[in-house]
Structures are given as structure tokens and as C-alpha cells.
mmCIF file of C-alpha atoms in Angstrom:
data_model
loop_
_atom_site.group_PDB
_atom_site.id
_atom_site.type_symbol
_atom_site.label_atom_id
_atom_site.label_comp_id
_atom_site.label_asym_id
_atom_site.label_seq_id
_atom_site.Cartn_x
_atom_site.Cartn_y
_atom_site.Cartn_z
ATOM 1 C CA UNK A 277 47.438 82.528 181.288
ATOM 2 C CA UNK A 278 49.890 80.180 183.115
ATOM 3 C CA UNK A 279 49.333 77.534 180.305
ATOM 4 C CA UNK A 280 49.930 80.103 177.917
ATOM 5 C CA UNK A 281 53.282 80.835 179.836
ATOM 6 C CA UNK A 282 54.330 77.342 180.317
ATOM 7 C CA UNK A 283 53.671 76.457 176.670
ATOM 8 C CA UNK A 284 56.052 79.550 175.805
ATOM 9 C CA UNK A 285 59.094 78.503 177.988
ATOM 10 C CA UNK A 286 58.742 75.024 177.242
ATOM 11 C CA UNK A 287 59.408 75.876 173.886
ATOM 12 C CA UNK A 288 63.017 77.232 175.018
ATOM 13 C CA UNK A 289 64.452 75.225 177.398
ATOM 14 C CA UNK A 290 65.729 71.776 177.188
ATOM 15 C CA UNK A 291 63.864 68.331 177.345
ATOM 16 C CA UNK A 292 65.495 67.181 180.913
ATOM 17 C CA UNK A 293 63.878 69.754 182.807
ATOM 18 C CA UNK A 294 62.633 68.148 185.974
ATOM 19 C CA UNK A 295 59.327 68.886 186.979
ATOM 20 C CA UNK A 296 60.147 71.228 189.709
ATOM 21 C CA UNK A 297 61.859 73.229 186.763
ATOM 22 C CA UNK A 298 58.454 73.753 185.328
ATOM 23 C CA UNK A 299 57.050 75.125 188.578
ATOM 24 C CA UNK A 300 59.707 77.229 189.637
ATOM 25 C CA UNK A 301 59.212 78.988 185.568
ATOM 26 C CA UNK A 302 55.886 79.388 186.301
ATOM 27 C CA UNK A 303 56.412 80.808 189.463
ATOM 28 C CA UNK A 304 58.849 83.494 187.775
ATOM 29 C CA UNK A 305 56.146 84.481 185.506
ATOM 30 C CA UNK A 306 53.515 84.637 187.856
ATOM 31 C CA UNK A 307 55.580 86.781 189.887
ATOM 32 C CA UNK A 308 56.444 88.866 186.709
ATOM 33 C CA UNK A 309 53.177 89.508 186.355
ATOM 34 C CA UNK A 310 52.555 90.807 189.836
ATOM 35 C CA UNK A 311 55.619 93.219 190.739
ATOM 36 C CA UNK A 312 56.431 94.691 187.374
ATOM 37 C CA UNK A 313 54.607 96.896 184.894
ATOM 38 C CA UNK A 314 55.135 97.275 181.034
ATOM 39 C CA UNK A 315 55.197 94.472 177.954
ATOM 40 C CA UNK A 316 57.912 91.451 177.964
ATOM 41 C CA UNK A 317 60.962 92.592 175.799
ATOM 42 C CA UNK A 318 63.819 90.961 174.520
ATOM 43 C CA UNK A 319 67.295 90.449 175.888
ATOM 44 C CA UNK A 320 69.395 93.500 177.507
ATOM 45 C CA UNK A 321 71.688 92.538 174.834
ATOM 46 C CA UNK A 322 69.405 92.965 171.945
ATOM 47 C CA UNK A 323 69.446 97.104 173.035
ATOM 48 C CA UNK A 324 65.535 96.872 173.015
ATOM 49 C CA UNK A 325 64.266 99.219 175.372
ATOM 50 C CA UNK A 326 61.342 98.551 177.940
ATOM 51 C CA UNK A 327 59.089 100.636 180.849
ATOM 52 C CA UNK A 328 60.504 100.263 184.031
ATOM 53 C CA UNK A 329 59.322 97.920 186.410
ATOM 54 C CA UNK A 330 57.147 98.414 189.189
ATOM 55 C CA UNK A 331 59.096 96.905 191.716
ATOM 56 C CA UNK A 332 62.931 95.247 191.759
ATOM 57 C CA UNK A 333 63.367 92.925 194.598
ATOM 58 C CA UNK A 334 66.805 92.848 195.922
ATOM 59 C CA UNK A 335 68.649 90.086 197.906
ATOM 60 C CA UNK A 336 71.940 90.813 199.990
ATOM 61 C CA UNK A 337 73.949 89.779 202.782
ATOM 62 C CA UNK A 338 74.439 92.104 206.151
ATOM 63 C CA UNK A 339 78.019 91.377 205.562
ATOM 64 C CA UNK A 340 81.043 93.929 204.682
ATOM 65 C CA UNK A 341 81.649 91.342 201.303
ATOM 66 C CA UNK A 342 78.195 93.094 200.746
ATOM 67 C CA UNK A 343 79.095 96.814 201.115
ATOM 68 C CA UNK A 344 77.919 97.947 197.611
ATOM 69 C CA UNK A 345 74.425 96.855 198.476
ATOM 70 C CA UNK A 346 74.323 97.992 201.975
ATOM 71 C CA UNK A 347 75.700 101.368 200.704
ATOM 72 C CA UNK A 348 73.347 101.492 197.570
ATOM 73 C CA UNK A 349 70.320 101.137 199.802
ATOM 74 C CA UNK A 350 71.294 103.102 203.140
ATOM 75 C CA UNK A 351 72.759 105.902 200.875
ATOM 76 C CA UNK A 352 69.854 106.183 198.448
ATOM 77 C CA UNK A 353 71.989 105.534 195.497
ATOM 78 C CA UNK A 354 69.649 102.655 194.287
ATOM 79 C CA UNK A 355 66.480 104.491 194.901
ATOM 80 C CA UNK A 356 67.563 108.006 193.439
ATOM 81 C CA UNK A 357 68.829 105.872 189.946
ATOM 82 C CA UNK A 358 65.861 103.433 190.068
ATOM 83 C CA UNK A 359 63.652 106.205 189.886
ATOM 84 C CA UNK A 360 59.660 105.546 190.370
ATOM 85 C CA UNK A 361 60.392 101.934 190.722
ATOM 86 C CA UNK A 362 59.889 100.253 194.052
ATOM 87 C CA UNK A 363 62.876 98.783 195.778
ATOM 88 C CA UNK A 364 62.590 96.367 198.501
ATOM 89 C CA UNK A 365 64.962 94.172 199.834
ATOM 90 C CA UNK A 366 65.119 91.058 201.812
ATOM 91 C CA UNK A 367 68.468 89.806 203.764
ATOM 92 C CA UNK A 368 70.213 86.419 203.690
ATOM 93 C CA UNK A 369 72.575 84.874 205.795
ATOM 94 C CA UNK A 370 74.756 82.965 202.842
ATOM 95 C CA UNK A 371 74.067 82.483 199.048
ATOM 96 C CA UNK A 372 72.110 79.105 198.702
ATOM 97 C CA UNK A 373 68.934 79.712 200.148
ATOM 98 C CA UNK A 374 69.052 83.501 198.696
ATOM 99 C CA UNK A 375 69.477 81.401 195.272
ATOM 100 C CA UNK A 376 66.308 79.173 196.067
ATOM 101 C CA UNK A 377 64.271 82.766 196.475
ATOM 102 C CA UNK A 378 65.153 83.552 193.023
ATOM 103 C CA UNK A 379 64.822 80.130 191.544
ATOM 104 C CA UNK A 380 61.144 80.441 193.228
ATOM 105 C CA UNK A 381 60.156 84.035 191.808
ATOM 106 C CA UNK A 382 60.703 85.567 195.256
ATOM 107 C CA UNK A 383 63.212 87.667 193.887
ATOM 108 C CA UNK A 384 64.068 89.772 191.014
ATOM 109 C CA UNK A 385 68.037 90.636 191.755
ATOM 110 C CA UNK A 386 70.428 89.374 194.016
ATOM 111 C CA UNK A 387 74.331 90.000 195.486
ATOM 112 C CA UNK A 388 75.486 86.728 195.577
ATOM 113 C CA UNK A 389 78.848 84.572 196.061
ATOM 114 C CA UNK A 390 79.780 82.876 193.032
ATOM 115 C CA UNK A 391 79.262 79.057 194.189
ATOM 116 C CA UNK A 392 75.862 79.850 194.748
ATOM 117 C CA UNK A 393 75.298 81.996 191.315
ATOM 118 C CA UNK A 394 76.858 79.038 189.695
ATOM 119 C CA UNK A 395 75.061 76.547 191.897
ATOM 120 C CA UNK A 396 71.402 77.999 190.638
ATOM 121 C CA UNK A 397 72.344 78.445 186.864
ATOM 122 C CA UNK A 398 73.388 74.965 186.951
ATOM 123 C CA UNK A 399 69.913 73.586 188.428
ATOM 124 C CA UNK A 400 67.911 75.326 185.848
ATOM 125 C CA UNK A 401 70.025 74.277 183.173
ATOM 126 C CA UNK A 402 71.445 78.018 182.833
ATOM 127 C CA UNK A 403 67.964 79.028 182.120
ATOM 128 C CA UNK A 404 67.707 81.370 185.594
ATOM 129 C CA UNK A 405 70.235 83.975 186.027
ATOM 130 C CA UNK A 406 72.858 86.008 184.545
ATOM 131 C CA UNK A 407 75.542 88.047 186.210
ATOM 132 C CA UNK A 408 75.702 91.360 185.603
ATOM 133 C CA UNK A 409 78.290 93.102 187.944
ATOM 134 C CA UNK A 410 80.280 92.244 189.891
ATOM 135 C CA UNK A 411 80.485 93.940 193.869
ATOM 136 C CA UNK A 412 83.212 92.863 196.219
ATOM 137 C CA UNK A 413 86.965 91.054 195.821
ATOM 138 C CA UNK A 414 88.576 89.496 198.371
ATOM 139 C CA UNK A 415 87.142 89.667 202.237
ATOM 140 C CA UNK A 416 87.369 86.011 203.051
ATOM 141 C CA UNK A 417 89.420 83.639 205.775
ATOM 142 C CA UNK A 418 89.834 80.734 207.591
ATOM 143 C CA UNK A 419 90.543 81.755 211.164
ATOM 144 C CA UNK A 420 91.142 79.073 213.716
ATOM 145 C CA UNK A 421 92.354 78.455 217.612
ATOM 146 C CA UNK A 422 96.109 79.992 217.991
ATOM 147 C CA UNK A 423 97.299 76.160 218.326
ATOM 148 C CA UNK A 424 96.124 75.318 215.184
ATOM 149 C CA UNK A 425 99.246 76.373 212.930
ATOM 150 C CA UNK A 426 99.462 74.397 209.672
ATOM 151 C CA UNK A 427 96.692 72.530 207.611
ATOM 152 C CA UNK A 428 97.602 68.946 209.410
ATOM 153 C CA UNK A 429 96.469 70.035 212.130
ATOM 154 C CA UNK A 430 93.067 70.000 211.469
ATOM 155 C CA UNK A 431 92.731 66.207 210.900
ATOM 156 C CA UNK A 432 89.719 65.474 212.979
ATOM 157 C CA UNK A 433 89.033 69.090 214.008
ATOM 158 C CA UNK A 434 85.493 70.479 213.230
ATOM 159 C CA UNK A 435 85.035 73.942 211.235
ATOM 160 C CA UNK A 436 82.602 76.245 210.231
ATOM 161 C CA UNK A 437 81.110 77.853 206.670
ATOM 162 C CA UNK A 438 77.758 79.964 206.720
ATOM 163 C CA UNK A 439 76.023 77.203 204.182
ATOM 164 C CA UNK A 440 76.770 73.674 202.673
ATOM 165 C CA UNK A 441 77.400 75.103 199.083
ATOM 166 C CA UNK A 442 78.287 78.692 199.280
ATOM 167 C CA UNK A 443 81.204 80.412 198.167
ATOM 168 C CA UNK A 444 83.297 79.832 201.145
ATOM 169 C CA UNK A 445 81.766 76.389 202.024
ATOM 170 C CA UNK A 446 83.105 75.673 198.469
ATOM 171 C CA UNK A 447 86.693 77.168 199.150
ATOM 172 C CA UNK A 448 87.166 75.406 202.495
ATOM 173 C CA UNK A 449 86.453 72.155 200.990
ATOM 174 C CA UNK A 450 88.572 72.819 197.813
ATOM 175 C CA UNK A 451 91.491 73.973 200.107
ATOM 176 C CA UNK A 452 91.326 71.189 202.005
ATOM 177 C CA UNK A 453 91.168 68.370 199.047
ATOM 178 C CA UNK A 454 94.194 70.297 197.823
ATOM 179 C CA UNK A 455 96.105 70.021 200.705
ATOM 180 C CA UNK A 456 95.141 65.906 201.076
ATOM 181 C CA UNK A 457 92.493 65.987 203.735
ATOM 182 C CA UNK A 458 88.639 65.237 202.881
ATOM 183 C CA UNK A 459 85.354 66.983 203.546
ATOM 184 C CA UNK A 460 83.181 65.309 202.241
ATOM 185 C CA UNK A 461 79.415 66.602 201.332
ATOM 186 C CA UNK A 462 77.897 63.724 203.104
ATOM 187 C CA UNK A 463 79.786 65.235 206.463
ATOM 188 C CA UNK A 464 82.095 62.191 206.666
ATOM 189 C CA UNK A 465 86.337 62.414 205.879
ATOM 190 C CA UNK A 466 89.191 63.904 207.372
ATOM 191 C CA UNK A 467 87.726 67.556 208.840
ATOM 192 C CA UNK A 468 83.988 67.937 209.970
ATOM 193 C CA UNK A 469 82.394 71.157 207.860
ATOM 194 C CA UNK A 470 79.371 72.845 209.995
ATOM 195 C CA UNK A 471 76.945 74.989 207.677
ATOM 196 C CA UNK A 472 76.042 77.504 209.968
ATOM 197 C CA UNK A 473 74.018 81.165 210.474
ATOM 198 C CA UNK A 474 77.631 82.829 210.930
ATOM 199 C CA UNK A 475 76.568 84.318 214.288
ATOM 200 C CA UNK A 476 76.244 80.563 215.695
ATOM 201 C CA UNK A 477 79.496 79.665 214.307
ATOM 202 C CA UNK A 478 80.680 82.786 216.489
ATOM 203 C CA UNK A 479 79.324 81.432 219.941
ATOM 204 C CA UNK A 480 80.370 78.109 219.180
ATOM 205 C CA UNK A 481 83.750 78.684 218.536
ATOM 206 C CA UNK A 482 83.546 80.679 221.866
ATOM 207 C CA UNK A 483 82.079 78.712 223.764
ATOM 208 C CA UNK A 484 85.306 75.555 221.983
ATOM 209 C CA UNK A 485 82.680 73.900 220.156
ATOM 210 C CA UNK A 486 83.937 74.386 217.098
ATOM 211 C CA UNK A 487 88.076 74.812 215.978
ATOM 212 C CA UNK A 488 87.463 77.493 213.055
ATOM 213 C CA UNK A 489 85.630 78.866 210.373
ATOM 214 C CA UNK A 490 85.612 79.721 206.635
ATOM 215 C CA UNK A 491 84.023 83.324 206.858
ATOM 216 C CA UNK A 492 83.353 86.079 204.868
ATOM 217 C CA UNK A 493 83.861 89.923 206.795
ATOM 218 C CA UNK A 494 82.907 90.937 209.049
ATOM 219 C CA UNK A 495 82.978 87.623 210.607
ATOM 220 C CA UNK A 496 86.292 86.781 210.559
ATOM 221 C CA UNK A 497 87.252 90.311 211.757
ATOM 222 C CA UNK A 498 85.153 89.512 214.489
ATOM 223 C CA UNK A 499 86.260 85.717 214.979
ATOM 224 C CA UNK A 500 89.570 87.295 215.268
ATOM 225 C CA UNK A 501 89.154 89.870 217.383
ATOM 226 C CA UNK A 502 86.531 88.950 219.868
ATOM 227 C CA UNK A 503 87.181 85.230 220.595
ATOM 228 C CA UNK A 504 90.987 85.277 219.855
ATOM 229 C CA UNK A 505 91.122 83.402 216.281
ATOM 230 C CA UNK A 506 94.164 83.572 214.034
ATOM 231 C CA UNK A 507 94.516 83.833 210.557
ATOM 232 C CA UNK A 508 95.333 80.543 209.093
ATOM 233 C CA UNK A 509 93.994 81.099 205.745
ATOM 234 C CA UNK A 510 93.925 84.841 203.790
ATOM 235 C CA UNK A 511 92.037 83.403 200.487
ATOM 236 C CA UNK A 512 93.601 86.533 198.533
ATOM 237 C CA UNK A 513 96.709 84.461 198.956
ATOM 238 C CA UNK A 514 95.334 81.610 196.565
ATOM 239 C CA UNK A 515 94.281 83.667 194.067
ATOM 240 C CA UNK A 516 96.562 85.172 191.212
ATOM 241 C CA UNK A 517 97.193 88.454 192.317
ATOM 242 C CA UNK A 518 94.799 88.408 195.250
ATOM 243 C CA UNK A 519 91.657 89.053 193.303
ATOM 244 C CA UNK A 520 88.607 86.597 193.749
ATOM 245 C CA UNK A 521 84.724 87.313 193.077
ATOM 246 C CA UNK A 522 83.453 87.268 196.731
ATOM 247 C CA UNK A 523 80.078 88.979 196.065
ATOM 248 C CA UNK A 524 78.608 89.342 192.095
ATOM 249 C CA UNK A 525 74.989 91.134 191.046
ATOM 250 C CA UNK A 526 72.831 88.306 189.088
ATOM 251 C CA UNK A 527 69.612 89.063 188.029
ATOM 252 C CA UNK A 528 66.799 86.600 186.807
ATOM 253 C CA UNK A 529 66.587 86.182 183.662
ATOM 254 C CA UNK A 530 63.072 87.091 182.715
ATOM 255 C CA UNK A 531 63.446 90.389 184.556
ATOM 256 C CA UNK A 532 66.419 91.270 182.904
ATOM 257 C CA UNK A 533 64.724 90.349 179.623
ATOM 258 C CA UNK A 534 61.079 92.189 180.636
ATOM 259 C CA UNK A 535 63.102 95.428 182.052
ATOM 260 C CA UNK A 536 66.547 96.116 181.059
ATOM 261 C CA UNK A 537 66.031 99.497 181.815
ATOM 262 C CA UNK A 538 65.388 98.445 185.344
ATOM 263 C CA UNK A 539 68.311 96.445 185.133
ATOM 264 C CA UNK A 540 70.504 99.513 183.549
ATOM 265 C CA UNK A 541 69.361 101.395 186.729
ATOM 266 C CA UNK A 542 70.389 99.554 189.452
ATOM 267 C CA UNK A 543 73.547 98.855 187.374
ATOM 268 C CA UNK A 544 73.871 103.008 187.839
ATOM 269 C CA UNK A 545 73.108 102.856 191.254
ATOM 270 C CA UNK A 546 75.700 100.136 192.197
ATOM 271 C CA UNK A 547 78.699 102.202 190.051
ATOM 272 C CA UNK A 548 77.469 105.442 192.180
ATOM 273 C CA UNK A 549 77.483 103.459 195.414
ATOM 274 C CA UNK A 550 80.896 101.936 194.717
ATOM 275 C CA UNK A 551 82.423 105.173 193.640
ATOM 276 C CA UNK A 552 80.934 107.132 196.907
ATOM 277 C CA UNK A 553 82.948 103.900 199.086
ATOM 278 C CA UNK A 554 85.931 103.956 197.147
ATOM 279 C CA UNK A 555 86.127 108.419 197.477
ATOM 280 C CA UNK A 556 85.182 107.866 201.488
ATOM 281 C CA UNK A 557 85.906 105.107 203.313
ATOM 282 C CA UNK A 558 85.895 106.234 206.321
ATOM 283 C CA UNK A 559 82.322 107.722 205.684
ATOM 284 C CA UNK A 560 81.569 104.608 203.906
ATOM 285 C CA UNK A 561 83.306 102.284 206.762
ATOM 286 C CA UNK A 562 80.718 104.538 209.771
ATOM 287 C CA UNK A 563 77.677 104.081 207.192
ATOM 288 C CA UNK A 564 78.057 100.191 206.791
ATOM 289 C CA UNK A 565 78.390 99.607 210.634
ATOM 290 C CA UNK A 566 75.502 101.923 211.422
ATOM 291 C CA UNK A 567 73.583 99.819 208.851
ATOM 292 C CA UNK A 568 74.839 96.087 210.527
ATOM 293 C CA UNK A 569 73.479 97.427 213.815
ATOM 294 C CA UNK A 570 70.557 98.059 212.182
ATOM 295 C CA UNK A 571 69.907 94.648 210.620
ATOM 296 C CA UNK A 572 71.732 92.566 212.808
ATOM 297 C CA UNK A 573 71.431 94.360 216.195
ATOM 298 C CA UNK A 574 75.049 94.420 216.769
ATOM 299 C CA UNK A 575 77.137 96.906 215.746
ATOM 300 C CA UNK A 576 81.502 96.525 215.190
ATOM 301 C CA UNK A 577 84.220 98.391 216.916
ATOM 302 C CA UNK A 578 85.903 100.549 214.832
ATOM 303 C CA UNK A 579 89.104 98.281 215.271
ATOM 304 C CA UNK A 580 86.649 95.286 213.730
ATOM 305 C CA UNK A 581 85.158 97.770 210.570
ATOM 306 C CA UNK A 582 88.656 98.999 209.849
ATOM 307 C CA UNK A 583 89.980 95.701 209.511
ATOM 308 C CA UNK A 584 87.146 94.189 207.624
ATOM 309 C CA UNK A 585 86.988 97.030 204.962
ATOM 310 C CA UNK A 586 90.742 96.258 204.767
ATOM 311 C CA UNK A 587 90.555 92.412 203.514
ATOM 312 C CA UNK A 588 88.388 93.726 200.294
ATOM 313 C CA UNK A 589 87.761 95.956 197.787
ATOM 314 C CA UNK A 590 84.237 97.453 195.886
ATOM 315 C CA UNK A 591 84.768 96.804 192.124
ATOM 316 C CA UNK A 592 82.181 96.502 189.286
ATOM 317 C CA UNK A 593 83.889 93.610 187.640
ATOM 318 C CA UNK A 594 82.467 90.429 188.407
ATOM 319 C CA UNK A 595 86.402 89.272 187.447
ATOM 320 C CA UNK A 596 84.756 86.421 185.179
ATOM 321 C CA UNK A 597 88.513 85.009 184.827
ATOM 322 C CA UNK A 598 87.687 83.186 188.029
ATOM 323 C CA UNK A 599 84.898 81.927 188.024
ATOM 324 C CA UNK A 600 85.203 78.436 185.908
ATOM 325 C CA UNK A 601 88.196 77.747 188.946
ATOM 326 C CA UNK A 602 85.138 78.315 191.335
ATOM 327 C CA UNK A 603 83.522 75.891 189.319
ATOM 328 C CA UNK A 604 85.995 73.647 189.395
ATOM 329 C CA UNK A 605 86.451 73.789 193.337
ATOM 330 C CA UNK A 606 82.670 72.998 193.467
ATOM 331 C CA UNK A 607 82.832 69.718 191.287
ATOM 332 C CA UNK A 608 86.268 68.795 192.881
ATOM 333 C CA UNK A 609 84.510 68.609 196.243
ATOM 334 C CA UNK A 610 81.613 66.461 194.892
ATOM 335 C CA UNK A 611 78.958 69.956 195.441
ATOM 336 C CA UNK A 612 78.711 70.424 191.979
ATOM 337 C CA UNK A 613 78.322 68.927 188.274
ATOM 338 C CA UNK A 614 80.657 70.198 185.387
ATOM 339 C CA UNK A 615 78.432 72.531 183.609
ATOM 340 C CA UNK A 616 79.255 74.640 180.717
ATOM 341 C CA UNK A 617 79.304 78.470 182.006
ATOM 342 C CA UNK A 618 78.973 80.266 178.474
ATOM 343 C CA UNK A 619 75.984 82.368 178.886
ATOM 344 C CA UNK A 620 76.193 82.731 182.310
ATOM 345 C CA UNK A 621 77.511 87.077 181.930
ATOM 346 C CA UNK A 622 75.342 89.657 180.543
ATOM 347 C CA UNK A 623 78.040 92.740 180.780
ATOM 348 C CA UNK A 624 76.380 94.707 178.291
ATOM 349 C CA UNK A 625 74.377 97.409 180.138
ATOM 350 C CA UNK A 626 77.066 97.585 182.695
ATOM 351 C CA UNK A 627 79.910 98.258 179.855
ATOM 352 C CA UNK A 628 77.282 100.966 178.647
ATOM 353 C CA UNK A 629 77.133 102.596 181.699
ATOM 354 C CA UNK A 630 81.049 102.550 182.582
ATOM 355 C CA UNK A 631 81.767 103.868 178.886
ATOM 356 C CA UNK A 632 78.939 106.614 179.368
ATOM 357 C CA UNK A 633 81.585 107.396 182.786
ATOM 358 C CA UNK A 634 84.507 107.039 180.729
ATOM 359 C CA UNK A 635 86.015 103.793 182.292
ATOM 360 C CA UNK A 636 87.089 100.497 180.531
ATOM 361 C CA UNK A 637 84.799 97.964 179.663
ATOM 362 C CA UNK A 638 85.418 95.071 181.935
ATOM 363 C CA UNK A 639 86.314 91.313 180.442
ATOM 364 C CA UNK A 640 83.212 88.413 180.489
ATOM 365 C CA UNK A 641 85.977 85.647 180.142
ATOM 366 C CA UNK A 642 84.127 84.842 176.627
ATOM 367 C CA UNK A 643 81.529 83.632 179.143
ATOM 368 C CA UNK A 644 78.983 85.914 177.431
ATOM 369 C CA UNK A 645 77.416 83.839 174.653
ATOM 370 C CA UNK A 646 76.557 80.172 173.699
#
């Protein structure tokens, strides 16, 4: 069976494919085979229809930037639109290795940054993924120590981002190269970047270990409020009219091709979920922090939600605009190669589903085809 499987996808994808390639498209089969039910369709695009999966496995953050998932799931609005299929989830501290579970099979969907989306569809050759929503804009700083107060100060100073190569690991270093100092991926240059579980880079910057971090919310809320950080660095303020993709939905490609009505579902789910926030945040605000205490142990003060839920908004646009200057940032900073993003959107079911609601189709950048 798995020769019969290789032999098809070898077929498809291109001739430089490293070996590892091979395994992780097995693995994605294999896995296929053993969490979902029904025959292999075509593309969501095609408007083929399929039997819903068995099981959708879901990767997210227990971050604010990740309030559409954390709401979908706590609120029931992915399980009451996903129907008899089985959701489970798994939580990730930062985009990269959430990336390597889907590159490995491990997982079917995931709310992601874009570095890391774009990270992963480069490395399989932008065989792996698509995006098909988008989830959170904005919620992203770099807070440092109060006498910190311009970017020269930071020559020789050591800061934080949750993982060499995600989204804000990406914008620190970008910010930085703009502004003249270095970062470089090898850890040498001007400023010191620590990757780091963002509840380390918390301690450490408490206990002066660290001069700042490049953190998503809650994080910074909490950098700011419980160890006395400043804001040196809102990222809505580099951004054309403060929008930025800070969290997207990508799904793997051969789930999205063996169940786009799977797909379509948790598509409904996340517009239902967003729509619920966006109607009650102050409901939604109390239901997020009851959820963080109940994945991370800790819950926020109300001061720390408030602000947090204020840095961002829920929207289902995955704001496509941006996402070649994310890719750009990455190969700037020496993370990433130049890779050509057409392909990397599948909007269709979730301009289906916001037409069926009576809203505007949402823009793929003309990042949609070949």
C-alpha cells in the first residue's frame, strides 16, 4: 500500500525532493489512512464533495493571538459544525515545531503564525499546506526594561522570541536589520535573540536575565504588567493600517483534498466562533482566561485579559496582502529562501461559507493558483 502511495505522489511533486520529503508523504498518507474515513477526492477547489472524516486533528497556541481556536473548542462551535467527526487537539508553544507535526502526519489542521506556515510550505516545496482562513490581526510587541528607550540601545542587549523562526522571531530580526543592528541566525551580531517557551522568557526577564522580548498576547500583557516592561515596539505600527496576519488556519494538503467537507466545517465553526467573540467580548475575554488556566495553569487578571484582547482583533481573512512582506522579512534575516507563494491560499470554501452569511469574499493576493 505505501509503495502504491509513494509511487502516486512521486508522480506530482518535483525531482529535488530530499529524502526526508518522501518519508514525511508517506507518513501523511499513512496517517490518512488511520484517522479519516471515506475515498480520496480531489481539490476543495474542484467543488467535489467527500464523507467526512473520522477525525480532524487540530494544532493551536494557549495564547490570546489564538482566541478563535480556544473559543471554537471551549465553546463547542467546532464540535457542533464538525458534526460526527472527532476533534482533538494538541497545544504548541510557537509555530515551528507545530509545523514539523504537520509536515510528519501528526496533524491534520493547524492555527499558525505566518513565518512558520510559510516556513513548512517552503520545505516541502509547497507540496504541504494551504491556508485557508485567516484568525487573529495584530496582538504582538517588543516590550523591554523602562531604560531601554530607542532601538540603539539594544546594541549588545539580549532578547527574547518563543522560537528561532516563528512569526515574531522573524519580525524582531527584520526590525532590527531595518533599523542597522544584526541578529544573526547563527546567534552572533549586534543583539543576542533567545528562542524560548514564552513562560521562561517571563522568569528570565524577571529574574534581569534577559532585556526584552518579541511576544505575542498574552505575554506581553503580562511582560508588561507583572515584571514592569514597556512598550518599545507595537508591531501594528509597522504595518499599513495596523493590520498583520498574527495567527492563519492551514490545513494539510491531502486532508483538505480527501475531506473538504471536513475542511468546510471547521471553516463554519471558526466564522461562528469569531462572530460569538466579536458580539461578546467580555464573555469571550472571561471564556479565554478560564481556558489559559486550564491549559497553562495560570490564569490573567482581568487588567492583563483586557489589555491583551485590546492589541488584536478575530477576523476570517488571512489578509494575504501581507504575507510575501513576511516572506521577505524571513529571507532578509537569512531564516528563509525566496520561494514563490502562488498556491499557497485555498479561500474557496471559506468565500462559500461567508457568501452563504452574506459577507464579502475576502482577497487571496492572487496567491491562489500556480
Amino acid at each position: 500500500m505505501i509503495r502504491r502511495a509513494f509511487s502516486a505522489v512521486a508522480a506530482t511533486v518535483a525531482a529535488g525532493w530530499l529524502i526526508v520529503s518522501v518519508v514525511i508523504v508517506i507518513a501523511a498518507y499513512v496517517s490518512t489512512t488511520d484517522h479519516s474515513s471515506g475515498s480520496v477526492t480531489t481539490s476543495a477547489a474542484a467543488g467535489t464533495t467527500s464523507t467526512a472524516a473520522g477525525e480532524l486533528r487540530l494544532g493551536y497556541f494557549a495564547n490570546v493571538t489564538h482566541a478563535t481556536a480556544v473559543v471554537g473548542v471551549a465553546h463547542g462551535d467546532f464540535a457542533k459544525a464538525l458534526g460526527t467527526t472527532k476533534l482533538t487537539t494538541q497545544i504548541y508553544n510557537a509555530g515551528p515545531a507545530e509545523m514539523t507535526a504537520l509536515l510528519g502526519g501528526q496533524l491534520d489542521a493547524a492555527y499558525v503564525g505566518p513565518s512558520s506556515a510559510l516556513s513548512a510550505y517552503a520545505q516541502s516545496h509547497g507540496q504541504a499546506l494551504r491556508i485557508v482562513a485567516g484568525a487573529t490581526s495584530g496582538g504582538a510587541e517588543l516590550v523591554v526594561r523602562p531604560g531601554i528607550t530607542s532601538v540603539a540601545d539594544l546594541k549588545g542587549k539580549t532578547l527574547a522570541t518563543p522560537q528561532k523562526g516563528n512569526t515574531q522571531d522573524v519580525a524582531l530580526r527584520a526590525w532590527l536589520k531595518q533599523n542597522g543592528l544584526t541578529a544573526n541566525p547563527d546567534g552572533t551580531g549586534d543583539v543576542s535573540v533567545n528562542p524560548q517557551d514564552n513562560a521562561a522568557t517571563l522568569d528570565q526577564f524577571k529574574a534581569g536575565h534577559i532585556d526584552g522580548a518579541w511576544l505575542p498576547e498574552p505575554w506581553a500583557s503580562r511582560m508588561v504588567a507583572e515584571a514592569g516592561a514597556k512598550v518599545l515596539v507595537d508591531e501594528r505600527s509597522l504595518w499599513p493600517g495596523g493590520q498583520f496576519a498574527t495567527t492563519n488556519l492551514v490545513v494539510s494538503t491531502d486532508f483538505l483534498a480527501a475531506h473538504p467537507d471536513t475542511v468546510k466545517a471547521l471553516i463554519d465553526g471558526q466564522i461562528a466562533a469569531n462572530s460569538w467573540i466579536t458580539a461578546n467580548p467580555a464573555a469571550a475575554q472571561t471564556l479565554v482566561n478560564d481556558q489559559l488556566k486550564a491549559l497553562t495553569g495560570k490564569a490573567l487578571t482581568d487588567a492583563e485579559i483586557a489589555r491583551a484582547f485590546s492589541e488584536q482583533t478575530v477576523t476570517d481573512d488571512p489578509l494575504a496582502a501581507t504575507l510575501q512582506t513576511s516572506m521577505d522579512h524571513a529571507v532578509a534575516t537569512g531564516l528563509l529562501k525566496q520561494t514563490d507563494l502562488h498556491g499557497i491560499f485555498d479561500l474557496t470554501l471559506l468565500n462559500t461559507e461567508l457568501a452563504r452569511d452574506g459577507r464579502a469574499a475576502v482577497s487571496d493576493a492572487g496567491l491562489s493558483s500556480k
